[in-house]
Coordinates of N, CA and C in Angstrom, one line a residue:
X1 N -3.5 0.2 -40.8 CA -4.7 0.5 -40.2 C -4.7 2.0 -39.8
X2 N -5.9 2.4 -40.4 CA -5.8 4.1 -40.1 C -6.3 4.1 -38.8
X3 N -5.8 5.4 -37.9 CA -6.4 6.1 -36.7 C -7.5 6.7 -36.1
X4 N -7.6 7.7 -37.5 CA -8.0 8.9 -37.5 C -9.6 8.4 -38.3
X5 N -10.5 8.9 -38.0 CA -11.9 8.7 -38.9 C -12.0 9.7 -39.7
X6 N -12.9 9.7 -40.8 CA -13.6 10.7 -41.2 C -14.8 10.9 -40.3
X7 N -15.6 11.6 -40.8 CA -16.7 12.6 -40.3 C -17.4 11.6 -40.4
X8 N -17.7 10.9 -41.7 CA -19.1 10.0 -42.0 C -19.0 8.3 -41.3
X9 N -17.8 8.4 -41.5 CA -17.5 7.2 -40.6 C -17.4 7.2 -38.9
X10 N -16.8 8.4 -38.5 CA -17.7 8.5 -36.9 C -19.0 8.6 -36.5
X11 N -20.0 9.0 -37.3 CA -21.2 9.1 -37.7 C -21.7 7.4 -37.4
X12 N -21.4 6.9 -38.1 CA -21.2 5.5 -38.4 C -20.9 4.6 -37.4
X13 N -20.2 4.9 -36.5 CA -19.1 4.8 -35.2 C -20.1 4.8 -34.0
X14 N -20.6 6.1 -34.4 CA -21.3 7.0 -33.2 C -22.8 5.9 -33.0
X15 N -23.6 5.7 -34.1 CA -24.8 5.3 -34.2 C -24.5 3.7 -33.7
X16 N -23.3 3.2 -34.2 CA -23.3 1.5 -34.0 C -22.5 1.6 -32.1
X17 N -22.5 2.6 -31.9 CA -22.4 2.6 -30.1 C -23.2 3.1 -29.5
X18 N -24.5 3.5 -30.0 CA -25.5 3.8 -29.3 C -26.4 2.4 -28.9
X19 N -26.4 1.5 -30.3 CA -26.7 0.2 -30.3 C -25.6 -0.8 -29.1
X20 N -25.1 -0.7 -28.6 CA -23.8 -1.8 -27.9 C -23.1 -2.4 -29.1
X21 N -22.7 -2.0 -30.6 CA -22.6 -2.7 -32.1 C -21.0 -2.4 -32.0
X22 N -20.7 -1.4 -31.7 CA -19.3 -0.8 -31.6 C -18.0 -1.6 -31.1
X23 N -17.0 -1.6 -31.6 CA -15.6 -2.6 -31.2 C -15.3 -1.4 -29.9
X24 N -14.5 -2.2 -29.4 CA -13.4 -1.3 -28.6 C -12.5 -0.3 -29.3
X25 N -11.9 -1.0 -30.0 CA -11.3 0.4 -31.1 C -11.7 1.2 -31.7
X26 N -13.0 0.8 -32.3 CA -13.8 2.2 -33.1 C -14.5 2.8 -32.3
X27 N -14.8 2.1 -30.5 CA -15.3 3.3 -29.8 C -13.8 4.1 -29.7
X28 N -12.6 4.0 -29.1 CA -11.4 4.2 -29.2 C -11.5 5.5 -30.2
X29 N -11.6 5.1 -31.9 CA -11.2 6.2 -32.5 C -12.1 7.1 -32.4
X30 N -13.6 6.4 -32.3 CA -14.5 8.0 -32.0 C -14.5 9.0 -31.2
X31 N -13.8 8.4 -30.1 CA -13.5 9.5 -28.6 C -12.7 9.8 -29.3
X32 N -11.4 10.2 -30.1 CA -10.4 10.7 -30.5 C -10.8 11.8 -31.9
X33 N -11.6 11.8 -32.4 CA -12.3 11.7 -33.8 C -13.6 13.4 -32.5
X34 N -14.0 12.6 -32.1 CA -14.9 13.7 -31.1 C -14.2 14.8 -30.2
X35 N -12.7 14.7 -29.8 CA -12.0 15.3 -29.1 C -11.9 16.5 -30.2
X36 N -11.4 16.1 -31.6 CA -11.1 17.6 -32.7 C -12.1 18.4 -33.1
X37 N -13.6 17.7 -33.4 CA -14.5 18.0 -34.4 C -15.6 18.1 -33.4
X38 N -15.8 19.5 -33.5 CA -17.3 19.8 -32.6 C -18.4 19.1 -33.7
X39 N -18.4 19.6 -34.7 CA -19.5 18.9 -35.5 C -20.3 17.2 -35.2
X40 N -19.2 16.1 -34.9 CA -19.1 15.0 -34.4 C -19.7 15.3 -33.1
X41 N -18.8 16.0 -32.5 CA -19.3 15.8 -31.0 C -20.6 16.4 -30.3
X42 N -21.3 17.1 -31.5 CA -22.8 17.3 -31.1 C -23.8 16.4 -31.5
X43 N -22.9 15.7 -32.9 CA -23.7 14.4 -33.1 C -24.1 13.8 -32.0
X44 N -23.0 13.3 -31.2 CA -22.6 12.4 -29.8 C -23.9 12.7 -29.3
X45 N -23.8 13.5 -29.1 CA -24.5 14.7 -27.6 C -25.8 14.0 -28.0
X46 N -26.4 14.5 -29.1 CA -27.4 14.5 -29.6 C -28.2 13.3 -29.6
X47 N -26.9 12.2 -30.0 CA -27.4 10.8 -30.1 C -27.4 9.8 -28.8
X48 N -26.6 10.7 -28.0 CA -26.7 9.9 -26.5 C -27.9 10.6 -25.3
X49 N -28.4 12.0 -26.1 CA -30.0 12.0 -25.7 C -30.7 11.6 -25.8
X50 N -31.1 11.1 -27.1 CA -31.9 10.7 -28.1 C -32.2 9.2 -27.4
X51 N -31.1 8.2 -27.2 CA -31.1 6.7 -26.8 C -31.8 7.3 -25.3
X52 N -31.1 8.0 -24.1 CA -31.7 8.5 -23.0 C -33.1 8.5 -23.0
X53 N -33.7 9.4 -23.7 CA -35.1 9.6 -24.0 C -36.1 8.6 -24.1
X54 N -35.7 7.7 -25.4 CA -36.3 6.7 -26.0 C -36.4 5.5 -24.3
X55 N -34.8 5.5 -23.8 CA -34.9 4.6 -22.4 C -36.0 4.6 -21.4
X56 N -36.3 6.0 -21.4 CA -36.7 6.9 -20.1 C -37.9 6.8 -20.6
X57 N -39.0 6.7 -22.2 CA -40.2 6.4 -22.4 C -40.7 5.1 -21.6
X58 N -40.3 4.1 -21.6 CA -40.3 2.8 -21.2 C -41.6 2.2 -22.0
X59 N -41.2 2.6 -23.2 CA -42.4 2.2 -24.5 C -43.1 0.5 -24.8
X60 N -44.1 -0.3 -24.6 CA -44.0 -1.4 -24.1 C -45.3 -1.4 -25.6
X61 N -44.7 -2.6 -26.7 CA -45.0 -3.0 -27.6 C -45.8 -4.5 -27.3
X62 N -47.1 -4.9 -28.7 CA -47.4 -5.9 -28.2 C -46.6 -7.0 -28.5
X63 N -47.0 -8.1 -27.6 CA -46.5 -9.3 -28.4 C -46.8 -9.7 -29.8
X64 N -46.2 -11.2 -30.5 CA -45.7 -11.3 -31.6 C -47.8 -11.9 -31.8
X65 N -48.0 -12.6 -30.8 CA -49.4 -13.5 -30.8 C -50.1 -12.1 -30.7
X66 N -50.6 -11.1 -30.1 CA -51.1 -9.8 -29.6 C -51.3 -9.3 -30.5
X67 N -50.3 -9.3 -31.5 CA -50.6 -8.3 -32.9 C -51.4 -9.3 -34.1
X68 N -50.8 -11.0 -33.7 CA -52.0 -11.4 -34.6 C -53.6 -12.2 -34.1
X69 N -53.9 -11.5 -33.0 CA -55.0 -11.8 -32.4 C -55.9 -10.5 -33.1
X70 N -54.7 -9.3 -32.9 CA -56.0 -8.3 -32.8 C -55.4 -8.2 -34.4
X71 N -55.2 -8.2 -35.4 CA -55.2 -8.6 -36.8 C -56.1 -9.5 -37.4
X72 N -56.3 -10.8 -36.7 CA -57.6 -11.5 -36.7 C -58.7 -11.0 -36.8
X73 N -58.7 -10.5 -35.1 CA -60.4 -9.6 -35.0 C -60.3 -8.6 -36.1
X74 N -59.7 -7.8 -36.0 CA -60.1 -6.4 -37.3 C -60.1 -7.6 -38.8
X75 N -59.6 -8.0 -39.2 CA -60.4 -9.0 -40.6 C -61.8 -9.3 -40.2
X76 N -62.2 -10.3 -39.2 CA -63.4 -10.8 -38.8 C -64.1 -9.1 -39.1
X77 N -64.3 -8.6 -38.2 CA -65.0 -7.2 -38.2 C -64.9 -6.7 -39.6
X78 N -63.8 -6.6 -40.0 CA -64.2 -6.1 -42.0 C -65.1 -6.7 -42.5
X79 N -65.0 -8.2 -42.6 CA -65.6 -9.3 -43.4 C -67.2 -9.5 -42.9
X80 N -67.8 -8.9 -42.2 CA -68.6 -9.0 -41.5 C -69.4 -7.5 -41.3
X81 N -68.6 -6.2 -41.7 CA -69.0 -5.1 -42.1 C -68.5 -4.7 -43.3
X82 N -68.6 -5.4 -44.1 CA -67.8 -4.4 -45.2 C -68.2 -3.0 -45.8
X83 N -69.7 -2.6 -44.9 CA -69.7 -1.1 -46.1 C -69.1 0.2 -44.7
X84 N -68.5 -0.7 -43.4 CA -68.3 0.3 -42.7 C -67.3 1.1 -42.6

C-alpha cells in the first residue's frame, strides 16, 4: 500500500472530503500529500471555500411534488396557449 499520492489522486481525495466520502486514511494521505505540494494545497483552500460558501447560501430547492405541480401547470398553460 502506497503512502504518498499523486497530484490527481489528492485532487480526488480532496473533492471526496469535501462531500464527508473520504476514509480516514486517504484524509490521512491528503494532509501529508498537502504538507509538500502548494499546488494541492490551494486546491484545499479553494475547495474548502467553495463548500463554506455554498453552506453560508442556505440555498432552499423545491420539493420532489413542488416541481411536479408547477410542471403540471406550465403544460396546462401551454396546451391551452399554444401560440404564446
Amino acid at each position: 500500500m502506497k503512502f504518498f499520492l499523486k497530484c490527481d489522486e489528492a485532487v480526488h481525495v480532496c473533492d471526496k472530503s469535501q462531500y464527508n466520502e473520504a476514509s480516514f486514511f486517504e484524509k490521512l494521505k491528503l494532509k501529508m500529500h498537502i504538507l509538500i505540494c502548494a499546488l494541492c494545497r490551494g486546491h484545499a483552500k479553494r475547495n474548502t471555500k467553495l463548500t463554506e460558501t455554498i453552506n453560508a447560501a442556505n440555498i432552499k430547492t423545491l420539493l420532489p411534488e413542488e416541481k411536479e405541480q408547477l410542471k403540471s401547470r406550465l403544460q396546462q398553460e401551454i396546451k391551452n396557449n399554444p401560440q404564446a
